[in-house]
């Protein structure tokens, strides 16, 4: 096989992997509160400055630093639905690699090297291959990184870029780290900073102030650095080898570290500083992977000598193996995968709106976005994925420590209903029979935490449970919707009660029929 044929095959392989990753479905639950915000902006022809969606913090000041993207997403969804957003997602993520490809091409990188660069970028970006507000920042970050690596600078470019960027996502603040690194390297080498770069920094500072919240945008960083967020929000936690979609990130980190160890002086360059610093950030939080990816690629593939074809082929083979598990689990033909939203339970609550309209309903943090979108602008929810609710996470988690803690939480928050995850925890219950016999059963946690005297189970599926306070729901509605006998995970106790003829079989059969209709 000739050299051009080998190069063409390698590049085709890399592009095929990229296409598969770009076609992964949207799964982020945050999408829907972004859509709700876009709907609110269109309806009010204004930008929100306080929370309009929840009954827990309604009216609390809210810096909606992503309002520009929310408007774009809402318009796309209104025209083309989730499929349109899925296509937009693929185009946006692909665009993040374009400035890196252009930089490497201008730097003289071969086609094989650029194929390897795409593979390394995919490895670092895989866990972020969703529709995220971060991707606007990832795109602009890559553009700026490539410009600064070439030594370019312009006041007008900095002003224009940051005037747009600061209205799309707060990640623009991370870009100032690039300016600091570029200025530091220039100063060490030349004892001065070029006028072009200095002018661009001034333009960037002035441009970033052109947002509806001014300097208040910087306040939200504190909300995103809270201990509750890092502890309870998986996407802000450090990457884990237990997460198959994050394993390729470790490979990318290892490649960068290997280059630094083999040639320590490279750290003193702008490219080396960016790769090292952003790699450290990605180790602390996987959320920074989309910023580490372009820095890693520019650092690794700008080096000389260029990688050999066989090395790139081996890297592509390894990446193909690492991608198999996360890709095989995802329905590639689907626009949206609902594994992180309680879609069916939320649809049930929306259908039964006459009953739930006046109930204070608790919902899981990550499920609030879809629930709020599904219920519409007139209904208030407990909370959603915004930074306003990060401090709420430890409180809600503590409520699950014991049945009494949950009861106190419900009383304190004046909650009438719960949309809650079907956790796998169980407890051992011992029953004493009239003849003195005792028997122990392993029962699901919710039987203990939601006693029948107060709470009625009205929905369950493999993902979620919906309980309502039986004193707050109409008796006729409860009679038609309560699961009195068929309670998820409680098969042993149910079989025992059936063997003793304590359960009306016709009522149990009716519940099973209703459940099979609701949850096929």
Coordinates of C-alpha atoms in Angstrom, one line a residue:
X1 CA 0.0 0.0 0.0
X2 CA 1.4 3.4 -1.0
X3 CA 2.0 6.2 1.5
X4 CA -1.0 8.4 0.2
X5 CA -3.3 5.3 0.5
X6 CA -2.1 4.6 4.1
X7 CA -2.7 8.3 5.0
X8 CA -6.1 8.3 3.4
X9 CA -7.1 5.1 5.3
X10 CA -5.9 6.4 8.6
X11 CA -7.8 9.7 8.2
X12 CA -10.9 7.9 7.1
X13 CA -10.7 5.7 10.2
X14 CA -10.4 8.8 12.4
X15 CA -13.3 10.6 10.7
X16 CA -15.5 7.5 11.1
X17 CA -14.8 7.4 14.9
X18 CA -15.6 11.1 15.1
X19 CA -18.8 10.7 13.2
X20 CA -19.9 8.0 15.6
X21 CA -19.2 10.1 18.6
X22 CA -20.9 13.1 17.1
X23 CA -24.0 11.0 16.5
X24 CA -24.4 10.0 20.1
X25 CA -27.8 11.1 21.4
X26 CA -28.5 14.0 23.7
X27 CA -28.8 12.9 27.3
X28 CA -28.2 15.9 29.4
X29 CA -31.1 16.6 31.7
X30 CA -30.1 20.3 31.9
X31 CA -31.3 20.7 28.3
X32 CA -34.9 21.2 29.4
X33 CA -34.4 23.9 32.0
X34 CA -32.4 25.7 29.3
X35 CA -35.4 25.3 27.0
X36 CA -37.7 26.6 29.7
X37 CA -35.5 29.7 30.1
X38 CA -35.6 30.2 26.3
X39 CA -39.3 29.9 26.3
X40 CA -39.5 32.5 29.1
X41 CA -37.2 34.9 27.2
X42 CA -39.4 34.7 24.1
X43 CA -42.6 35.0 26.1
X44 CA -41.5 38.1 28.0
X45 CA -39.1 39.6 25.5
X46 CA -36.7 40.1 28.4
X47 CA -33.7 38.4 30.1
X48 CA -34.5 36.8 33.5
X49 CA -32.9 38.4 36.6
X50 CA -34.7 36.3 39.2
X51 CA -35.9 32.7 39.4
X52 CA -39.3 32.3 37.7
X53 CA -39.6 28.5 37.8
X54 CA -39.7 27.2 41.4
X55 CA -41.7 27.6 44.6
X56 CA -38.6 27.1 46.7
X57 CA -36.5 30.1 45.6
X58 CA -39.0 32.0 43.4
X59 CA -37.9 35.6 43.0
X60 CA -34.3 34.9 44.1
X61 CA -31.7 36.8 42.0
X62 CA -30.5 34.7 39.1
X63 CA -27.6 35.5 36.8
X64 CA -28.6 33.6 33.7
X65 CA -25.2 33.8 32.0
X66 CA -26.3 31.3 29.3
X67 CA -29.3 33.2 28.1
X68 CA -28.0 33.6 24.5
X69 CA -27.6 29.9 24.0
X70 CA -31.0 29.2 25.6
X71 CA -32.6 31.5 23.1
X72 CA -30.8 29.7 20.2
X73 CA -31.8 26.3 21.5
X74 CA -35.4 27.2 22.1
X75 CA -35.7 28.6 18.5
X76 CA -34.1 25.4 17.1
X77 CA -36.4 23.2 19.1
X78 CA -39.4 25.2 18.1
X79 CA -38.5 24.7 14.4
X80 CA -37.0 21.2 14.4
X81 CA -37.6 19.6 17.7
X82 CA -35.1 17.4 19.5
X83 CA -33.8 16.1 16.2
X84 CA -32.8 19.6 15.2
X85 CA -31.0 20.1 18.5
X86 CA -29.2 16.7 18.0
X87 CA -28.0 17.9 14.6
X88 CA -26.9 21.2 16.0
X89 CA -25.1 19.4 18.8
X90 CA -23.0 17.4 16.3
X91 CA -22.2 20.4 14.2
X92 CA -21.2 22.5 17.2
X93 CA -18.9 19.8 18.6
X94 CA -17.3 19.2 15.2
X95 CA -16.7 22.9 15.0
X96 CA -14.6 22.8 18.2
X97 CA -12.0 20.8 16.3
X98 CA -11.8 23.0 13.2
X99 CA -9.5 25.7 14.6
X100 CA -7.2 23.0 16.0
X101 CA -7.1 21.2 12.6
X102 CA -6.3 24.6 10.9
X103 CA -3.6 25.4 13.3
X104 CA -1.9 22.0 12.8
X105 CA -2.2 22.3 9.1
X106 CA -0.5 25.7 9.1
X107 CA 2.2 24.3 11.4
X108 CA 3.0 21.7 8.8
X109 CA 1.5 18.7 10.5
X110 CA 1.0 15.7 8.1
X111 CA -2.4 14.2 7.3
X112 CA -1.5 11.2 9.5
X113 CA -0.6 13.6 12.4
X114 CA -3.9 15.4 12.0
X115 CA -5.7 12.1 12.1
X116 CA -3.9 11.3 15.4
X117 CA -4.8 14.8 16.7
X118 CA -8.5 14.1 16.0
X119 CA -8.2 10.8 17.8
X120 CA -6.6 12.4 20.9
X121 CA -9.2 15.2 20.8
X122 CA -12.0 12.6 20.7
X123 CA -10.5 10.7 23.6
X124 CA -10.4 13.8 25.8
X125 CA -13.9 15.0 24.7
X126 CA -15.9 11.8 24.7
X127 CA -17.5 12.3 28.1
X128 CA -18.6 15.8 27.0
X129 CA -20.1 14.6 23.7
X130 CA -23.6 15.8 24.6
X131 CA -25.5 19.1 24.0
X132 CA -24.0 21.3 26.7
X133 CA -23.8 25.0 27.2
X134 CA -20.1 24.5 27.7
X135 CA -19.6 23.8 24.0
X136 CA -20.0 27.4 22.9
X137 CA -17.1 28.1 25.3
X138 CA -15.2 25.1 24.0
X139 CA -15.5 26.4 20.5
X140 CA -14.4 30.0 21.4
X141 CA -11.7 28.6 23.7
X142 CA -10.2 26.5 20.8
X143 CA -10.2 29.5 18.5
X144 CA -8.5 31.7 21.0
X145 CA -5.9 29.0 21.9
X146 CA -5.0 28.5 18.3
X147 CA -4.6 32.3 17.8
X148 CA -2.4 32.8 20.8
X149 CA -0.3 29.8 19.9
X150 CA 0.4 31.6 16.6
X151 CA 1.2 34.8 18.5
X152 CA -1.8 36.7 17.1
X153 CA -3.5 39.6 18.9
X154 CA -6.1 42.3 18.1
X155 CA -8.2 44.7 20.2
X156 CA -11.2 44.3 17.9
X157 CA -11.0 40.6 17.9
X158 CA -10.8 40.4 21.7
X159 CA -13.7 42.9 22.1
X160 CA -16.0 41.2 19.6
X161 CA -15.3 37.6 20.7
X162 CA -15.9 38.3 24.4
X163 CA -18.9 40.6 23.7
X164 CA -20.6 37.5 22.2
X165 CA -19.0 34.9 24.5
X166 CA -20.1 36.6 27.7
X167 CA -23.7 36.3 26.6
X168 CA -23.5 32.6 25.8
X169 CA -21.6 31.0 28.7
X170 CA -19.5 31.9 31.7
X171 CA -16.6 29.8 30.5
X172 CA -15.2 33.0 28.9
X173 CA -13.6 33.7 32.3
X174 CA -11.4 30.6 31.8
X175 CA -10.0 32.2 28.6
X176 CA -8.2 34.9 30.7
X177 CA -6.0 32.0 31.9
X178 CA -4.8 31.7 28.3
X179 CA -4.0 35.4 28.1
X180 CA -2.1 35.1 31.4
X181 CA -0.1 32.1 30.1
X182 CA 0.6 33.8 26.8
X183 CA 1.7 37.1 28.4
X184 CA 3.9 35.2 31.0
X185 CA 5.7 33.3 28.3
X186 CA 6.3 36.4 26.2
X187 CA 7.6 38.3 29.2
X188 CA 10.0 35.5 30.2
X189 CA 11.4 35.4 26.7
X190 CA 11.4 39.0 25.7
X191 CA 11.0 40.9 29.0
X192 CA 7.9 42.5 27.6
X193 CA 4.4 41.6 26.2
X194 CA 3.6 42.4 22.6
X195 CA 1.3 45.3 22.0
X196 CA -1.0 43.2 19.9
X197 CA -1.6 40.7 22.7
X198 CA -1.9 43.4 25.3
X199 CA -4.5 45.2 23.1
X200 CA -6.5 42.0 22.7
X201 CA -6.6 41.5 26.5
X202 CA -7.9 45.0 27.0
X203 CA -10.5 44.4 24.3
X204 CA -11.5 41.1 25.9
X205 CA -12.0 42.7 29.3
X206 CA -14.2 45.5 27.8
X207 CA -16.1 43.1 25.6
X208 CA -16.9 40.8 28.5
X209 CA -18.6 43.6 30.3
X210 CA -21.3 43.8 27.5
X211 CA -23.7 41.4 29.1
X212 CA -27.0 42.1 30.9
X213 CA -25.4 41.4 34.4
X214 CA -22.1 43.2 34.1
X215 CA -19.6 42.1 36.8
X216 CA -22.3 40.0 38.4
X217 CA -21.5 37.2 36.0
X218 CA -18.3 36.6 38.0
X219 CA -20.4 35.9 41.1
X220 CA -21.7 32.7 39.7
X221 CA -18.3 31.1 39.8
X222 CA -18.7 30.8 43.6
X223 CA -21.9 28.8 43.1
X224 CA -20.1 26.5 40.8
X225 CA -17.3 25.8 43.2
X226 CA -19.4 24.8 46.2
X227 CA -18.6 21.6 48.0
X228 CA -22.2 20.3 47.5
X229 CA -21.8 20.6 43.7
X230 CA -18.6 18.7 43.6
X231 CA -19.9 16.0 45.9
X232 CA -23.3 15.5 44.5
X233 CA -23.2 16.6 40.8
X234 CA -21.4 13.8 38.9
X235 CA -20.3 15.9 35.9
X236 CA -18.3 18.2 38.2
X237 CA -16.6 15.4 40.1
X238 CA -13.1 14.1 39.1
X239 CA -13.0 11.6 36.3
X240 CA -13.4 8.0 37.3
X241 CA -12.1 4.8 35.8
X242 CA -15.5 3.3 36.7
X243 CA -17.1 5.5 34.0
X244 CA -16.3 4.0 30.6
X245 CA -16.8 7.3 28.8
X246 CA -14.1 8.9 30.9
X247 CA -11.4 6.2 30.4
X248 CA -10.2 7.7 27.1
X249 CA -9.6 11.0 29.0
X250 CA -7.1 9.2 31.2
X251 CA -5.3 8.0 28.1
X252 CA -5.1 11.5 26.8
X253 CA -3.8 12.7 30.2
X254 CA -1.2 10.0 30.2
X255 CA 0.0 11.0 26.7
X256 CA 0.5 14.6 27.7
X257 CA 2.2 13.6 30.9
X258 CA 4.5 11.3 29.1
X259 CA 5.6 14.0 26.7
X260 CA 6.2 16.4 29.6
X261 CA 8.3 13.8 31.5
X262 CA 10.3 13.0 28.4
X263 CA 11.0 16.6 27.5
X264 CA 10.5 18.8 30.6
X265 CA 11.5 22.0 28.8
X266 CA 8.3 21.9 26.8
X267 CA 6.4 23.0 29.9
X268 CA 8.0 26.4 29.5
X269 CA 6.2 27.1 26.3
X270 CA 2.7 28.5 25.9
X271 CA 1.4 25.2 24.6
X272 CA 3.1 23.3 27.4
X273 CA 1.7 25.5 30.1
X274 CA -1.8 25.2 28.7
X275 CA -1.7 21.5 28.4
X276 CA -0.3 21.0 31.9
X277 CA -2.6 23.5 33.6
X278 CA -5.8 22.3 31.9
X279 CA -4.8 18.7 32.4
X280 CA -4.5 19.4 36.1
X281 CA -8.0 21.0 36.0
X282 CA -9.4 18.0 34.1
X283 CA -8.1 15.7 36.8
X284 CA -9.8 17.8 39.5
X285 CA -13.1 18.0 37.5
X286 CA -14.1 16.1 34.3
X287 CA -16.0 19.2 33.3
X288 CA -12.7 20.8 32.1
X289 CA -12.1 18.0 29.6
X290 CA -13.5 20.0 26.7
X291 CA -10.9 22.8 27.4
X292 CA -8.1 20.3 28.0
X293 CA -8.7 18.5 24.7
X294 CA -7.6 21.3 22.3
X295 CA -4.6 22.2 24.5
X296 CA -3.5 18.5 24.6
X297 CA -3.8 18.2 20.8
X298 CA -1.8 21.3 20.0
X299 CA 0.9 20.4 22.5
X300 CA 1.3 16.8 21.4
X301 CA 1.0 17.2 17.6
X302 CA 3.0 20.5 17.3
X303 CA 6.0 18.6 18.5
X304 CA 8.7 17.3 16.3
X305 CA 9.3 14.7 14.9
X306 CA 5.9 13.9 13.6
X307 CA 4.2 10.7 14.8
X308 CA 4.7 7.6 12.6
X309 CA 1.8 6.1 10.7
X310 CA 2.1 2.9 12.7
X311 CA 1.9 4.8 16.0
X312 CA -1.2 6.7 14.9
X313 CA -2.8 3.4 13.7
X314 CA -2.1 1.8 17.1
X315 CA -3.6 4.8 18.8
X316 CA -6.8 4.6 16.7
X317 CA -7.0 0.9 17.4
X318 CA -6.8 1.5 21.1
X319 CA -9.3 4.3 20.9
X320 CA -11.7 2.1 19.0
X321 CA -11.6 -0.4 21.8
X322 CA -12.1 2.2 24.5
X323 CA -15.1 3.7 22.6
X324 CA -16.8 0.3 22.2
X325 CA -18.5 0.1 25.6
X326 CA -19.9 3.7 25.9
X327 CA -21.0 3.7 22.3
X328 CA -22.6 0.3 22.4
X329 CA -24.8 1.4 25.2
X330 CA -26.2 4.4 23.4
X331 CA -29.0 4.3 20.8
X332 CA -27.2 6.1 18.0
X333 CA -30.4 6.6 15.9
X334 CA -32.1 8.4 18.8
X335 CA -32.0 12.2 19.2
X336 CA -32.6 12.0 22.9
X337 CA -31.9 9.3 25.5
X338 CA -34.0 9.8 28.6
X339 CA -31.9 7.8 31.1
X340 CA -31.3 10.9 33.2
X341 CA -34.8 12.3 33.3
X342 CA -37.9 10.8 34.8
X343 CA -39.8 11.2 31.5
X344 CA -42.7 8.8 32.1
X345 CA -43.3 9.8 35.7
X346 CA -43.2 13.5 34.7
X347 CA -45.6 12.8 31.8
X348 CA -47.9 11.1 34.3
X349 CA -47.8 14.2 36.6
X350 CA -48.5 16.4 33.7
X351 CA -51.5 14.3 32.6
X352 CA -52.9 14.4 36.1
X353 CA -52.5 18.2 36.3
X354 CA -55.8 18.8 37.9
X355 CA -54.7 16.9 41.0
X356 CA -51.0 17.9 41.1
X357 CA -51.6 21.6 40.3
X358 CA -52.0 22.6 43.9
X359 CA -49.6 20.1 45.4
X360 CA -46.1 21.1 46.6
X361 CA -44.2 18.4 44.7
X362 CA -40.6 17.4 45.6
X363 CA -38.5 16.4 42.6
X364 CA -34.9 15.1 42.3
X365 CA -32.4 17.9 41.4
X366 CA -31.5 16.4 38.0
X367 CA -35.2 15.7 37.1
X368 CA -36.5 19.2 37.6
X369 CA -35.5 20.5 34.2
X370 CA -37.7 18.0 32.3
X371 CA -40.5 18.2 34.8
X372 CA -40.6 22.0 34.6
X373 CA -40.5 21.9 30.8
X374 CA -43.3 19.3 30.7
X375 CA -45.6 21.1 33.2
X376 CA -45.3 24.4 31.4
X377 CA -44.6 28.0 32.5
X378 CA -47.5 28.3 34.9
X379 CA -46.5 25.5 37.2
X380 CA -43.7 25.8 39.8
X381 CA -41.3 23.0 40.7
X382 CA -39.1 22.2 43.6
X383 CA -35.8 22.8 41.9
X384 CA -33.7 22.0 38.8
X385 CA -30.1 21.8 37.7
X386 CA -29.2 25.5 38.0
X387 CA -26.4 26.7 40.4
X388 CA -29.2 28.2 42.6
X389 CA -29.9 24.7 43.9
X390 CA -26.4 23.4 44.6
X391 CA -26.7 24.1 48.4
X392 CA -30.0 22.3 48.3
X393 CA -28.3 19.0 47.4
X394 CA -26.8 18.3 50.9
X395 CA -30.2 19.0 52.5
X396 CA -32.2 16.7 50.3
X397 CA -29.5 14.0 50.6
X398 CA -29.7 14.3 54.5
X399 CA -33.5 13.8 54.3
X400 CA -32.8 10.2 53.1
X401 CA -30.8 9.3 56.2
X402 CA -33.8 7.9 58.0
X403 CA -37.7 7.8 57.9
X404 CA -37.9 10.4 60.6
X405 CA -35.5 12.7 58.6
X406 CA -37.7 12.4 55.6
X407 CA -40.8 13.1 57.6
X408 CA -39.2 16.2 59.1
X409 CA -38.0 17.3 55.7
X410 CA -41.5 17.0 54.3
X411 CA -43.0 18.9 57.2
X412 CA -40.4 21.7 57.1
X413 CA -40.8 22.1 53.3
X414 CA -44.6 21.6 53.4
X415 CA -44.4 19.0 50.8
X416 CA -47.5 17.2 49.5
X417 CA -45.9 14.8 47.0
X418 CA -42.6 13.3 46.0
X419 CA -41.2 12.4 42.6
X420 CA -38.2 10.5 43.8
X421 CA -35.6 8.0 42.5
X422 CA -36.2 4.3 43.1
X423 CA -33.1 3.7 45.1
X424 CA -31.9 0.1 45.5
X425 CA -31.5 0.3 49.3
X426 CA -33.4 -2.3 51.4
X427 CA -34.1 -3.0 55.0
X428 CA -35.1 -6.1 57.0
X429 CA -38.6 -6.2 58.4
X430 CA -39.8 -8.8 60.9
X431 CA -43.5 -9.8 61.1
X432 CA -45.1 -11.3 64.1
X433 CA -48.1 -13.6 63.3
X434 CA -51.1 -14.2 65.6
X435 CA -49.8 -17.7 66.4
X436 CA -46.5 -16.3 67.7
X437 CA -44.5 -17.1 64.6
X438 CA -41.9 -14.6 63.3
X439 CA -40.7 -14.1 59.8
X440 CA -38.2 -11.6 58.4
X441 CA -38.4 -10.0 54.9
X442 CA -36.1 -7.9 52.9
X443 CA -38.2 -4.9 51.8
X444 CA -37.5 -1.8 49.7
X445 CA -36.5 1.4 51.5
X446 CA -39.6 3.4 50.4
X447 CA -42.0 1.1 52.3
X448 CA -40.4 2.3 55.5
X449 CA -39.8 5.9 54.5
X450 CA -43.3 6.5 53.1
X451 CA -45.7 4.9 55.6
X452 CA -49.1 4.0 54.2
X453 CA -50.9 6.0 56.8
X454 CA -49.6 9.2 55.3
X455 CA -48.5 8.5 51.8
X456 CA -50.1 6.8 48.8
X457 CA -48.0 5.3 46.0
X458 CA -49.6 6.4 42.7
X459 CA -46.8 5.8 40.1
X460 CA -43.7 3.6 39.8
X461 CA -41.4 2.4 37.1
X462 CA -37.8 1.1 37.0
X463 CA -36.5 4.6 37.5
X464 CA -38.9 6.5 39.8
X465 CA -41.6 6.6 42.4
X466 CA -44.4 9.1 42.9
X467 CA -46.0 9.4 46.4
X468 CA -48.7 11.8 47.4
X469 CA -50.0 12.8 50.8
X470 CA -53.3 10.9 51.0
X471 CA -54.9 13.8 52.9
X472 CA -54.1 16.2 50.0
X473 CA -55.4 14.2 47.0
X474 CA -59.1 13.6 46.2
X475 CA -60.4 10.3 47.6
X476 CA -61.9 9.2 44.3
X477 CA -58.7 9.9 42.4
X478 CA -56.7 7.9 45.0
X479 CA -59.0 5.0 44.7
X480 CA -58.3 4.9 40.9
X481 CA -54.6 5.5 41.1
X482 CA -53.1 4.2 44.3
X483 CA -51.0 1.0 44.3
X484 CA -52.0 -0.5 47.5
X485 CA -50.8 -4.1 46.9
X486 CA -48.3 -4.1 44.0
X487 CA -45.4 -2.1 45.4
X488 CA -42.1 -2.3 43.6
X489 CA -39.3 -4.4 45.2
X490 CA -41.7 -5.9 47.8
X491 CA -42.3 -9.3 46.2
X492 CA -41.4 -11.4 49.3
X493 CA -43.8 -9.7 51.6
X494 CA -46.5 -9.7 48.8
X495 CA -46.2 -13.4 48.2
X496 CA -46.4 -14.1 52.0
X497 CA -49.6 -12.0 52.2
X498 CA -51.1 -13.7 49.2
X499 CA -50.3 -17.2 50.6
X500 CA -52.3 -16.1 53.7
X501 CA -55.2 -14.8 51.6
X502 CA -54.7 -11.3 53.0
X503 CA -54.9 -9.6 49.6
X504 CA -57.9 -9.4 47.3
X505 CA -56.6 -11.0 44.1
X506 CA -59.0 -9.1 41.9
X507 CA -57.7 -5.8 43.2
X508 CA -54.1 -6.9 42.7
X509 CA -54.9 -8.0 39.1
X510 CA -56.5 -4.6 38.4
X511 CA -53.4 -2.8 39.7
X512 CA -51.1 -5.0 37.5
X513 CA -53.3 -4.3 34.4
X514 CA -53.2 -0.6 35.1
X515 CA -49.4 -0.7 35.6
X516 CA -48.8 -2.7 32.4
X517 CA -50.8 0.0 30.5
X518 CA -49.0 2.9 32.1
X519 CA -45.5 1.3 31.9
X520 CA -45.3 -1.1 29.0

